[in-house]
Coordinates of C-alpha atoms in Angstrom, one line a residue:
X25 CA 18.8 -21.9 -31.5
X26 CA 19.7 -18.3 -30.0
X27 CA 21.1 -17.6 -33.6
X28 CA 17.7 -17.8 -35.0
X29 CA 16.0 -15.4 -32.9
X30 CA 16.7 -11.6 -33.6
X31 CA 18.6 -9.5 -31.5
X32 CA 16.3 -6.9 -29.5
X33 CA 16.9 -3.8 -27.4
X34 CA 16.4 -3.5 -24.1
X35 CA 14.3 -0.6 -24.0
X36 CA 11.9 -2.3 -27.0
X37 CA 12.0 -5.4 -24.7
X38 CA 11.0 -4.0 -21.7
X39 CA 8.3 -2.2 -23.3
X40 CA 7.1 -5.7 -24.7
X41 CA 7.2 -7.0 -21.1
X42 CA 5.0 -4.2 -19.8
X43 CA 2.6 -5.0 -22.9
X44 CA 2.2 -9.1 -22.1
X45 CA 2.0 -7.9 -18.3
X46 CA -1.2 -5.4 -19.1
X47 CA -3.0 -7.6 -21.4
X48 CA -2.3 -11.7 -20.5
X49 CA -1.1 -11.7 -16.9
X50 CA -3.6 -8.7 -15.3
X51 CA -6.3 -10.0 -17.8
X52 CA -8.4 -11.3 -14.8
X53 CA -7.8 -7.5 -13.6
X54 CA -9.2 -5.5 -16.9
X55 CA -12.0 -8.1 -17.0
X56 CA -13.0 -6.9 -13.3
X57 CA -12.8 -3.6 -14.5
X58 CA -14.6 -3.4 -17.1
X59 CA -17.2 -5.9 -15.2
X60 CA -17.2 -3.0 -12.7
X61 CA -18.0 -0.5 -15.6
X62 CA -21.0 -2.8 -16.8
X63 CA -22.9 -2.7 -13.6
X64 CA -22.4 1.0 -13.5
X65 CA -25.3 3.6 -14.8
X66 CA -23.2 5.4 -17.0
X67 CA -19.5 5.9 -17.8
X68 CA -17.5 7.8 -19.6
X69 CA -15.9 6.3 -23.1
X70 CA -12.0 7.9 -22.5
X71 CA -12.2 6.8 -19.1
X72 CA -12.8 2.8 -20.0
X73 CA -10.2 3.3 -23.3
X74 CA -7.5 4.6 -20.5
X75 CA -7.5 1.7 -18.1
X76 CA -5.0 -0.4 -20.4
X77 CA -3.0 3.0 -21.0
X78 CA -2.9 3.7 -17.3
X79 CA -1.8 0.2 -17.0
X80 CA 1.0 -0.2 -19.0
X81 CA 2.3 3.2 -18.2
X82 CA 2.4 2.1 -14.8
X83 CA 4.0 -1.3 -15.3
X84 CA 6.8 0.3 -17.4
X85 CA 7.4 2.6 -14.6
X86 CA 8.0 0.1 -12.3
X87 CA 9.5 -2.8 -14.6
X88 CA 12.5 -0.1 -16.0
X89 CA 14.8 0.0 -12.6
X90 CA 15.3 -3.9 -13.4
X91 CA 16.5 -3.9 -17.1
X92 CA 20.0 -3.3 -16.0
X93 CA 21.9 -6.4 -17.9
X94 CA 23.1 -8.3 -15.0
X95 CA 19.6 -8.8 -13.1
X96 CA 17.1 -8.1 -16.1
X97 CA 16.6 -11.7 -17.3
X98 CA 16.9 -13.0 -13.7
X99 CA 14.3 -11.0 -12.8
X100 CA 11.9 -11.0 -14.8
X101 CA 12.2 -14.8 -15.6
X102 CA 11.1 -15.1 -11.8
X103 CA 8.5 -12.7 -12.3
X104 CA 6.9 -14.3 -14.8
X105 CA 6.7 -17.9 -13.6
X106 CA 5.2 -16.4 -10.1
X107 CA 2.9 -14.2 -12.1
X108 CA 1.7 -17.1 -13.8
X109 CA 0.2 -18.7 -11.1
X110 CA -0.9 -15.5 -9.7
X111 CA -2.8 -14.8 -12.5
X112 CA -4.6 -18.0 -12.5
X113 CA -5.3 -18.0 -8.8
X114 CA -6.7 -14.3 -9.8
X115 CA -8.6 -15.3 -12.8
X116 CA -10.4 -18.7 -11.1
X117 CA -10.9 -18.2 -7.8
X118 CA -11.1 -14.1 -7.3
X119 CA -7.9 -14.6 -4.8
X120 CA -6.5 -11.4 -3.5
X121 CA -2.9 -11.2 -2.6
X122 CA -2.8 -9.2 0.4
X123 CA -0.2 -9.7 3.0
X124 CA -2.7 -12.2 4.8
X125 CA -3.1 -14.4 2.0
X126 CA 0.7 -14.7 1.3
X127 CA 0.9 -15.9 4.8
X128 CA -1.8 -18.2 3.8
X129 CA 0.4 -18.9 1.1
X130 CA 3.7 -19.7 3.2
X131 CA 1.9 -21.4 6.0
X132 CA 0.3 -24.2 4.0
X133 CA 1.4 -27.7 4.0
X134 CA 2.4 -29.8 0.7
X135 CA -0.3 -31.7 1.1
X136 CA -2.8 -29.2 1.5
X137 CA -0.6 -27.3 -1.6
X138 CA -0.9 -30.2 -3.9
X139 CA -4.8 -30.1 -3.7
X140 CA -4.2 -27.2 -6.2
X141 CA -3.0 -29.2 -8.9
X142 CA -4.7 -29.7 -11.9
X143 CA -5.1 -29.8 -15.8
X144 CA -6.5 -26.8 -15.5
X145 CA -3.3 -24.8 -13.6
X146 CA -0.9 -26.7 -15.5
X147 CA -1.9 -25.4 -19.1
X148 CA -2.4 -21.9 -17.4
X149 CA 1.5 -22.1 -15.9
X150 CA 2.7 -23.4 -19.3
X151 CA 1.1 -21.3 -21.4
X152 CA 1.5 -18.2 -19.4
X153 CA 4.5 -18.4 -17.8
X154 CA 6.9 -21.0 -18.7
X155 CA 6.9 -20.2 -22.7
X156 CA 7.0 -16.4 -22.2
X157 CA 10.1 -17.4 -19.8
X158 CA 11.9 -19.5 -22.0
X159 CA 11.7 -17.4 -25.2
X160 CA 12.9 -14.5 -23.1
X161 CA 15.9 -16.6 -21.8
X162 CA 16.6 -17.1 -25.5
X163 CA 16.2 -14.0 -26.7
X164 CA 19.5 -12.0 -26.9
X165 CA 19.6 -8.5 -25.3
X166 CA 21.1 -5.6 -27.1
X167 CA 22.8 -3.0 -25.4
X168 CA 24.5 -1.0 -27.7
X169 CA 24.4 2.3 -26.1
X170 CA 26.7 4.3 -23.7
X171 CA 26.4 3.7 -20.3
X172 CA 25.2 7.2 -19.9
X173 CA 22.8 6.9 -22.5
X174 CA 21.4 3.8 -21.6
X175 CA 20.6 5.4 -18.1
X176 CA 18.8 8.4 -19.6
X177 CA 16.3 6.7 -22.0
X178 CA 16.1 4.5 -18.8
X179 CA 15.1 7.8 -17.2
X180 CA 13.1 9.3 -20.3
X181 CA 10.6 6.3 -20.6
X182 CA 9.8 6.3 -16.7
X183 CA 9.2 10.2 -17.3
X184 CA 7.3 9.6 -20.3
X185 CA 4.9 6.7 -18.0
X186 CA 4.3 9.5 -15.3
X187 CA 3.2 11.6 -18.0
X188 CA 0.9 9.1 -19.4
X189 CA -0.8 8.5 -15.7
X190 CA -0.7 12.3 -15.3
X191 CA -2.4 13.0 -18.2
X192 CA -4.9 10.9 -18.2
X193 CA -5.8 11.2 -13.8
X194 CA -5.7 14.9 -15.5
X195 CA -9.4 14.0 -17.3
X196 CA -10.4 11.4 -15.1
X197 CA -9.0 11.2 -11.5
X198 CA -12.5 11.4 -10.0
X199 CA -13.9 8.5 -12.5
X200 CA -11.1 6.1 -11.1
X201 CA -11.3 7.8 -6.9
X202 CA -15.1 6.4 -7.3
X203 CA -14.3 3.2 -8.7
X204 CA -11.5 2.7 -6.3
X205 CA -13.6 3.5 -3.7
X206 CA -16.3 1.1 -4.0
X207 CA -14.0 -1.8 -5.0
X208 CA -11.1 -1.7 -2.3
X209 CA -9.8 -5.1 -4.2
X210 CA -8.5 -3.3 -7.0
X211 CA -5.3 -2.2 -5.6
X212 CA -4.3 -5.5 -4.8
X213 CA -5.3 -6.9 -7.6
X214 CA -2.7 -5.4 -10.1
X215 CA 0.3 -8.5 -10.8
X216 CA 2.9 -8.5 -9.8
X217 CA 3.3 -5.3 -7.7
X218 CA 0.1 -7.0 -5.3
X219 CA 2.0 -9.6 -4.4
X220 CA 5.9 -8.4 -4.5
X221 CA 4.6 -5.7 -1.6
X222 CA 2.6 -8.1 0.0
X223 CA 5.3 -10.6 0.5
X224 CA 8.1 -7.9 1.2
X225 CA 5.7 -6.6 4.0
X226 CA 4.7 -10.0 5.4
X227 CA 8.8 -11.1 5.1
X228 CA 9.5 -7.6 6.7
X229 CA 7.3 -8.1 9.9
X230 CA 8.3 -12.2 10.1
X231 CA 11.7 -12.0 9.9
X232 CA 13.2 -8.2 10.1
X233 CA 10.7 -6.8 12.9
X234 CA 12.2 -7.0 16.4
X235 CA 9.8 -10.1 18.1
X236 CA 7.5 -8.9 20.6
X237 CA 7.8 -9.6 24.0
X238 CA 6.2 -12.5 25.1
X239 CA 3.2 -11.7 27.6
X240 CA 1.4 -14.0 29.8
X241 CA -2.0 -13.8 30.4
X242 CA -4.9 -14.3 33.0
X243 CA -2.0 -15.0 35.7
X244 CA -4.6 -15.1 37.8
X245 CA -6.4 -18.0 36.4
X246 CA -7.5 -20.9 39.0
X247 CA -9.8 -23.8 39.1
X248 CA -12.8 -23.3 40.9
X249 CA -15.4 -26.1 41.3
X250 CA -18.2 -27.2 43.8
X251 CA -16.7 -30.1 46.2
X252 CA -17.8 -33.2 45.4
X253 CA -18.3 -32.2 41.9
X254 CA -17.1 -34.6 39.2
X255 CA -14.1 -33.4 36.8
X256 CA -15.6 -32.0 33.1
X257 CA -14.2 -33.4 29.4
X258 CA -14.4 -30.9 26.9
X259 CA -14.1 -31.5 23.1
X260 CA -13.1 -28.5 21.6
X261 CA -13.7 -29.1 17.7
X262 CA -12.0 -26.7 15.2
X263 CA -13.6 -27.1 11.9
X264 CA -12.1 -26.0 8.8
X265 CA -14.4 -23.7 6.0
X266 CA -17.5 -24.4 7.5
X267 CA -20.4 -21.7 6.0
X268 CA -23.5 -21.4 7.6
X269 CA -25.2 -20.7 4.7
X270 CA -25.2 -24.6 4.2
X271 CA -26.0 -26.0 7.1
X272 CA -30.1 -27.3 7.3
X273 CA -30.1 -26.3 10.8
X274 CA -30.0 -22.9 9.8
X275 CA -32.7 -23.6 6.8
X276 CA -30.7 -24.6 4.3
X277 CA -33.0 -27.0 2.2
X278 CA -30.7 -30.1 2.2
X279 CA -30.3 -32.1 5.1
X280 CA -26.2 -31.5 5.6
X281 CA -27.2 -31.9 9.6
X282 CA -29.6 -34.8 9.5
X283 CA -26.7 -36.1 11.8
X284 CA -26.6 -33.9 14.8
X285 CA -30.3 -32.6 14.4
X286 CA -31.0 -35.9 15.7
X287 CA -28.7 -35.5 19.0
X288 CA -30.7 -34.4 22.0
X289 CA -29.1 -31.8 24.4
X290 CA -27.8 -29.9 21.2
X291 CA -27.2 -26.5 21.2
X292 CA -27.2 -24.8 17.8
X293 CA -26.0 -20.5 16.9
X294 CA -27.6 -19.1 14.1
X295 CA -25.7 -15.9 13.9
X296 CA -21.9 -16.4 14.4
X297 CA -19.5 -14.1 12.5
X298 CA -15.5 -14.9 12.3
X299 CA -12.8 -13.0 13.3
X300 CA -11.3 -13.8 9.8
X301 CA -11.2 -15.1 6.6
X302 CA -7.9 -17.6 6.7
X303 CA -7.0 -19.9 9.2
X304 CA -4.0 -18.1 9.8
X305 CA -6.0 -15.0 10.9
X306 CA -9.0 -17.0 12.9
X307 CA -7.9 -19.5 15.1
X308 CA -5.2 -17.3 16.8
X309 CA -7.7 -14.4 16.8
X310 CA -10.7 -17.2 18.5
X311 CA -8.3 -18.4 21.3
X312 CA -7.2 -15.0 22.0
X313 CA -8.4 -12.4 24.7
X314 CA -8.2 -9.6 21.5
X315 CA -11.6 -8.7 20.3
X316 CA -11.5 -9.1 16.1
X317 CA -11.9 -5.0 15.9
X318 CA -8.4 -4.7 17.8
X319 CA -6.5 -8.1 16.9
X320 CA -3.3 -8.2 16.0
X321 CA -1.4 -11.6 14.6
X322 CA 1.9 -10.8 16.1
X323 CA 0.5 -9.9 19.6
X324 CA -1.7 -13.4 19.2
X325 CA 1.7 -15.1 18.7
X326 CA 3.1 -13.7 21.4
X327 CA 1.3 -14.3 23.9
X328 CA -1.1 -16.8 25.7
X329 CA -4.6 -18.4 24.1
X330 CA -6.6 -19.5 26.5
X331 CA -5.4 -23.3 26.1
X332 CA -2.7 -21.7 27.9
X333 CA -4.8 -20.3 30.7
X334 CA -6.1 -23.6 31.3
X335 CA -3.3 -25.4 31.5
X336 CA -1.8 -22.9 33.7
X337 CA -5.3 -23.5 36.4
X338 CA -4.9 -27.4 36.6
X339 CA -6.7 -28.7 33.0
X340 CA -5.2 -31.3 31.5
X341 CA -4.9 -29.8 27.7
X342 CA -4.7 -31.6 24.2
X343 CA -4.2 -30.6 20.6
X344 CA -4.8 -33.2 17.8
X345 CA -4.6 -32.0 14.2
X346 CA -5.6 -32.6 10.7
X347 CA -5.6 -29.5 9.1
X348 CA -2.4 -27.3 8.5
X349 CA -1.5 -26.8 11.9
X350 CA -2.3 -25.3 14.9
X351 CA -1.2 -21.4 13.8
X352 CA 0.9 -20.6 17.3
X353 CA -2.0 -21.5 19.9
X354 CA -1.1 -24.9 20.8
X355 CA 2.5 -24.4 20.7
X356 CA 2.8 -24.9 24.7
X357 CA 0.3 -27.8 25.1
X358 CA 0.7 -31.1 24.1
X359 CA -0.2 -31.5 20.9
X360 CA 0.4 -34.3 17.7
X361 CA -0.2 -33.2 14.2
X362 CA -1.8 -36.7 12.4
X363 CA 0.4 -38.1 9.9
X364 CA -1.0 -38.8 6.6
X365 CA 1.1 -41.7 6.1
X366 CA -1.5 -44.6 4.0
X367 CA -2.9 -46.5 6.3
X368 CA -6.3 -47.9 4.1
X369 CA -8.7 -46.9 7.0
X370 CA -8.8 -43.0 7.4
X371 CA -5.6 -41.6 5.6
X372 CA -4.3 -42.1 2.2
X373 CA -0.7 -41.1 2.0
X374 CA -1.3 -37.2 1.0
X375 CA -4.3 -36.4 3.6
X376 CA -6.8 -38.2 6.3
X377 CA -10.3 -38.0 7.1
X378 CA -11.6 -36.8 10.5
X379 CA -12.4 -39.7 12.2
X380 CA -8.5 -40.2 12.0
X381 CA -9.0 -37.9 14.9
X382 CA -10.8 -40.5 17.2
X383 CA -8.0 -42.6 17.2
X384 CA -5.7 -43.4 19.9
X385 CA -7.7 -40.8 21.7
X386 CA -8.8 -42.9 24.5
X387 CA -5.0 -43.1 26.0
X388 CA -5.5 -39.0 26.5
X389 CA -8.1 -39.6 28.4
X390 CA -6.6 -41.2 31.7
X391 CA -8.8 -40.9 35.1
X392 CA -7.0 -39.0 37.3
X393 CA -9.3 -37.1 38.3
X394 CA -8.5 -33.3 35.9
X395 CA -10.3 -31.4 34.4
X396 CA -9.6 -31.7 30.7
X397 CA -9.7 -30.2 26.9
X398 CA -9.5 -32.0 24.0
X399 CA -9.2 -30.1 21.1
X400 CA -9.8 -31.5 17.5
X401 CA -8.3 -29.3 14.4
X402 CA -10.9 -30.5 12.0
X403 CA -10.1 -30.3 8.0
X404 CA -13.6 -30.2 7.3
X405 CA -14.3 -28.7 4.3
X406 CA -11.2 -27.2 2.7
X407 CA -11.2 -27.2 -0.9
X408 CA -10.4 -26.6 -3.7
X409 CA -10.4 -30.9 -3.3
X410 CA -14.0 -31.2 -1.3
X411 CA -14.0 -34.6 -2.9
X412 CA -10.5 -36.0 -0.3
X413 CA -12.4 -34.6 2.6
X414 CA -15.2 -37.5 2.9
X415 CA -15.1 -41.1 2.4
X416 CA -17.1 -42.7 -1.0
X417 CA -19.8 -43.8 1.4
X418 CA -20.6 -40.3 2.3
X419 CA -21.2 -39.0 -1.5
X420 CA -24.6 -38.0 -0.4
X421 CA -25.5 -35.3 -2.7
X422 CA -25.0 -36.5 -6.2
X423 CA -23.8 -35.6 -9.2
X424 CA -20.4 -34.4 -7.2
X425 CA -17.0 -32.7 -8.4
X426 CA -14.4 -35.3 -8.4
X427 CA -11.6 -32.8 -9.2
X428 CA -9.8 -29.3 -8.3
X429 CA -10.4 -27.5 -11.0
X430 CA -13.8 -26.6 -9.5
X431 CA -14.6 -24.1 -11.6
X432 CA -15.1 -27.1 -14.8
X433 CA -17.8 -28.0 -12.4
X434 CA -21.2 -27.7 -13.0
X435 CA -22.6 -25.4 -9.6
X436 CA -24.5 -28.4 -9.3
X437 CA -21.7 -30.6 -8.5
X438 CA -20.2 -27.6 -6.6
X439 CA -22.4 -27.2 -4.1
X440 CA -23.2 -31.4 -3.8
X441 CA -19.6 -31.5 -3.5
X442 CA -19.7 -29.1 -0.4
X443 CA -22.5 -30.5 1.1
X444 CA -20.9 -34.0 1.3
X445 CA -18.0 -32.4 3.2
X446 CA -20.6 -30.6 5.5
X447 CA -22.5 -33.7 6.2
X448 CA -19.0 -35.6 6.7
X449 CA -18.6 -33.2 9.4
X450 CA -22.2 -33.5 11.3
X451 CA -21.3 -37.5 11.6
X452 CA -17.5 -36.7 12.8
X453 CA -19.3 -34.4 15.2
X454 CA -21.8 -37.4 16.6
X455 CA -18.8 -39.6 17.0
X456 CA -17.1 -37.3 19.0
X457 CA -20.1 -36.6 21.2
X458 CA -20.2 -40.9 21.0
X459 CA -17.0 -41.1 22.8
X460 CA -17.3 -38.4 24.7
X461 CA -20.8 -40.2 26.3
X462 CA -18.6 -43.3 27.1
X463 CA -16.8 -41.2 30.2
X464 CA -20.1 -39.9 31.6
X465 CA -19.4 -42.5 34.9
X466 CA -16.2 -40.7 35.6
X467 CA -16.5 -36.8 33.8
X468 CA -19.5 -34.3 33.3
X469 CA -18.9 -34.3 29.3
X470 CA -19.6 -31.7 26.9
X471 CA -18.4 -30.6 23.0
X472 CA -18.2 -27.0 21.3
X473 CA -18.0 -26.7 17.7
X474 CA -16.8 -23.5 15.9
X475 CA -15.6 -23.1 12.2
X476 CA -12.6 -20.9 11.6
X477 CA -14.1 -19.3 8.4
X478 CA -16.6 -20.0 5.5
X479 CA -16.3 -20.5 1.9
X480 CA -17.4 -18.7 -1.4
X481 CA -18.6 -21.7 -4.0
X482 CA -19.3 -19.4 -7.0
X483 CA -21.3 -16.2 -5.7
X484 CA -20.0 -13.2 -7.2
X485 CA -17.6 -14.6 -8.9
X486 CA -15.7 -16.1 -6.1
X487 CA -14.3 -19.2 -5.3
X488 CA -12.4 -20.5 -1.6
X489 CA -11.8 -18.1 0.7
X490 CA -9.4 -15.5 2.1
X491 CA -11.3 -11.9 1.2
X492 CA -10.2 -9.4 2.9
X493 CA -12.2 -9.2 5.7
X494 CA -14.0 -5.5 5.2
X495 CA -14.9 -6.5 1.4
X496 CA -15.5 -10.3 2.0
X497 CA -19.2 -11.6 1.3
X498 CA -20.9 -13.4 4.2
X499 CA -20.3 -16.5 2.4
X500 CA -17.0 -16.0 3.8
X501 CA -17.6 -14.9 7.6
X502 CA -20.8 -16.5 8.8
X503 CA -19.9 -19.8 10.6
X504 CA -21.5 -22.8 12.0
X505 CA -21.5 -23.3 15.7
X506 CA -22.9 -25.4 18.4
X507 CA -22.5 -27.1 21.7
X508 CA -23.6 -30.7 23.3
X509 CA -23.9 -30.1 26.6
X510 CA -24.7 -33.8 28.4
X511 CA -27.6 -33.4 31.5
X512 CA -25.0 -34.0 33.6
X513 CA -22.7 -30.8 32.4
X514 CA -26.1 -28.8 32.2
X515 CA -27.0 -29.5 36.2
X516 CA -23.3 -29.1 37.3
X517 CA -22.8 -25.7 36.0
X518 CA -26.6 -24.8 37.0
X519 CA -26.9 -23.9 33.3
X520 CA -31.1 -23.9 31.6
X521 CA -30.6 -25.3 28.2
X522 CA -33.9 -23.7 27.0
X523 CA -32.3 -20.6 28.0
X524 CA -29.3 -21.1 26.0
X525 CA -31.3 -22.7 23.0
X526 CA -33.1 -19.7 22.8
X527 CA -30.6 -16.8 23.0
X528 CA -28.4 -19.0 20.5
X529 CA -31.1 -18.8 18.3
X530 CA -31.7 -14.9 18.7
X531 CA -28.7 -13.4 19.0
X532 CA -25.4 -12.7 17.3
X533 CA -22.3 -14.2 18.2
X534 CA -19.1 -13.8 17.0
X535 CA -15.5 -16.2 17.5
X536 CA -15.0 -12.9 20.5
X537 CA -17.0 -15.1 22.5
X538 CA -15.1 -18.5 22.5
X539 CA -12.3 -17.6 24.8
X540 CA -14.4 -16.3 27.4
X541 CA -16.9 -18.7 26.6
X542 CA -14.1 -21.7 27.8
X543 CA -13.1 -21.0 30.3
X544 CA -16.1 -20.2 32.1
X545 CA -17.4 -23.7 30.6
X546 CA -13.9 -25.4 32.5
X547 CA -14.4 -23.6 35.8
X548 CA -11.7 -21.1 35.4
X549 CA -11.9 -17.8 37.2
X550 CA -9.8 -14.9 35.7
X551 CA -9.8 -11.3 35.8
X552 CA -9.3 -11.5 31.8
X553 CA -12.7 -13.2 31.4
X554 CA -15.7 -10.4 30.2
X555 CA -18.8 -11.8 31.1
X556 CA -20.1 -9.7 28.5
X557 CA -18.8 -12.4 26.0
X558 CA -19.0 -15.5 28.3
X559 CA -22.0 -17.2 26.2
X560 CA -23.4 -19.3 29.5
X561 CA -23.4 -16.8 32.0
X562 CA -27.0 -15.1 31.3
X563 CA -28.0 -18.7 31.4
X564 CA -26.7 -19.8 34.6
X565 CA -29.5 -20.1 37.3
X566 CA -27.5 -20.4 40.1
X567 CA -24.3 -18.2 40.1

């Protein structure tokens, strides 16, 4: 077949490269660009016609140190296929490829991977990436210079790209400072250099930077409670992309909480921000003593969460999961990860519903008289798939999105979708609060409820999650959370649940709270404990 296709220089090839690059793979970048021009006032002609120069120019800069024969096909063979799905993440859900999102991207679990499937991706990745690699594994490479002379037209075009970005930054380096500016995404938007430094960076500090040392913290913790006073139960419940945008308690106009609303002794938070917008980033960041302004993911993994803390006083700590994993904080607890094997009740062979959680929960629960944690990882209402994440007899809201591809969804089905996944949750939440009522003879029960991060379901343009955090719409960052505190728990820690109802109403809380929060709740005394951040000490009557 090879014989069929013309022969083509390297230099004329690599030039083609740059071209498909600028035009078909960054296409979801020029459309952002010029959507950014279209919103603007005014804008200058040359400056919109240069973007595509600027563009390739750049690409060819970069792209020419790899058309050396023995790595160019290699190369950019891998580059294309990874570019393909880059670009359709880019183009269809607004993803942005920072070094948080590739650790997103590494840390996520085939089953939760698969979920991404669809027609949709498929005709993208075949279209996009596997044809252009194919023909260019087909295509035969001339290199009939000199060595010498190879290396200097090498050398020539990369001057020639610097002098195309000169020249034009030349007319209109303040037109693209402003723009860049306001839209901090831009930078990382630009395939593949966003993600080839993203992944370098995040492979760099994994793997290459020496680990921290590991430091222990609140050594000091101990258990203090009144004598005579019975042992507490906590639930801890992690959820998974829960916005509060789209939860009635907060006045949304469907009832995705007709479930808990109708719980006495329920504590809901209006105003609760995340310390993130990944998993990865929010639950170490929650069970850590770092506030969100100063966190940092490799001192979080290196160190204790506070479900180390407790275990350390005396409580008897759990982990149970169904979501991707625990993200380092319940590495030194017990803890079980659910298997997804089919089991025709909760789990079908590639994921499980929450109540899966309940299960076999009981034999955690022995009496012996401990104080204890039991914390569920919730995977709520993780998408693209909001369909898997609630049973058929939970399709509430109707007309849903059976499928992946949720942007071939009406925002209709969308949202219904969402909402199912929300209301799916309230129950799971009741159910816990059910069996958590059943061990009021023996423990002073109570539940806390906190979502790691929200979701975007359209607005803007974006889809999922992930933003980074200083550009990422409230959609994104404004969580669900709220406590059940049984009578019993209320009187033992001398708490007034009007008081607490009304300051959770009022005032804003962020996931800088839950640590402190905790371990104040589980009678732990520490000096690492601000009670600036402990949510029930201003409503403690007795102290």
């Amino acid at each position: 077949m090879r014989n069929f296709i013309p022969k083509i220089s390297y230099f004329w090839l690599t030039l083609l490269i740059s071209l498909y690059f600028t035009f078909v793979v960054n296409f979801p970048v020029l459309l952002h660009f010029y959507q950014i021009l279209h919103a603007l006032p005014a804008y200058k002609i040359g400056f919109a016609i240069s973007i595509p120069f600027v563009l390739f120019a750049a690409l060819n800069f970069v792209f020419t140190p790899f058309t050396f024969k023995p790595v160019f096909k290699p190369f950019f063979i891998i580059l294309l296929l990874l570019s393909g799905l880059a670009s359709y993440s880019e183009l269809t859900y607004h993803v942005v490829f920072d070094r948080s999102m590739i650790e997103n991207i590494v840390e996520t679990q085939q089953s939760e991977a698969s979920s991404y499937l669809n027609t949709s991706v498929i005709v993208w990745f075949v279209l996009t990436a596997i044809l252009p690699a194919v023909l260019l594994f087909l295509v035969p490479v001339k290199y009939n210079q000199s060595v010498i002379k190879r290396l200097g037209v090498r050398i020539l075009s990369m001057l020639v790209s610097l002098a195309i970005i000169g020249a034009v930054a030349s007319q209109y380096y303040q037109d693209y400072a402003s723009v860049g500016r306001s839209n901090r995404t831009l930078n990382v938007e630009i395939l593949p250099t966003n993600f080839l430094y993203s992944s370098s960076e995040y492979f760099y500090h994994k793997y290459l930077t020496k680990p921290l040392k590991f430091e222990k913290v609140g050594t000091d913790a101990k258990l203090v409670q009144k004598p005579g006073q019975k042992p507490t139960l906590m639930f801890l419940v992690i959820g998974e992309t829960g916005r509060a945008q789209n939860q009635s308690i907060n006045g949304y106009d469907k009832p995705t909480n007709g479930f808990t609303q109708k719980t006495s002794d329920m504590v809901f938070f209006n105003h609760v921000s995340s310390c993130g917008t990944a998993t990865a980033v929010s639950v170490p960041c929650m069970f850590s003593d770092m506030k969100r302004v100063d966190f940092n993911n490799d001192r979080a993994h290196a160190s204790d969460s506070f479900l180390d803390i407790l275990q350390r006083a005396g409580v008897s700590v759990y982990w149970k999961d169904n979501d991707e994993g625990c993200k380092g904080v319940c590495d030194r607890v017990p803890n079980v990860t659910i298997p997804t094997t089919k089991d025709g009740k909760f789990c079908d062979g590639e994921t499980c519903y929450d109540e899966a959680l309940l299960e076999g929960i009981d034999d955690k629960i022995v009496d012996d008289g401990k104080n204890k944690v039991i914390a569920l990882h919730l995977i709520g209402s993780h998408g693209p798939a909001y369909y898997h994440r609630y049973p058929d007899n939970f399709r509430y809201f109707m007309p849903d999105c059976e499928r992946s591809d949720i942007q071939n969804c009406t925002h209709e089905q969308l949202v219904n979708t969402y909402d199912n996944t929300v209301r799916y949750t309230d129950y799971v939440l009741t159910q816990v609060i059910a069996k958590a009522k059943k061990y009021q003879d023996k423990y002073n029960v109570a539940m806390i409820y906190l979502s790691d991060h929200g979701e975007s379901l359209g607005e803007d343009g974006l889809y999922l999650h992930g933003t980074p955090y200083s550009v990422a719409p409230p959609q994104q960052t404004h969580v669900p959370m709220m406590f059940w505190l049984s009578p019993q728990y209320v009187a033992a820690q001398s708490l007034s649940l009007s008081c607490l109802q009304s300051e959770a109403a009022e005032n804003d809380y962020s996931q800088d709270n839950l640590f402190h929060t905790v371990l104040d709740a589980m009678d732990v005394k520490t000096s690492v404990i601000d009670p600036s951040l402990d949510i029930l000490k201003s409503c403690k009557t007795a102290q």
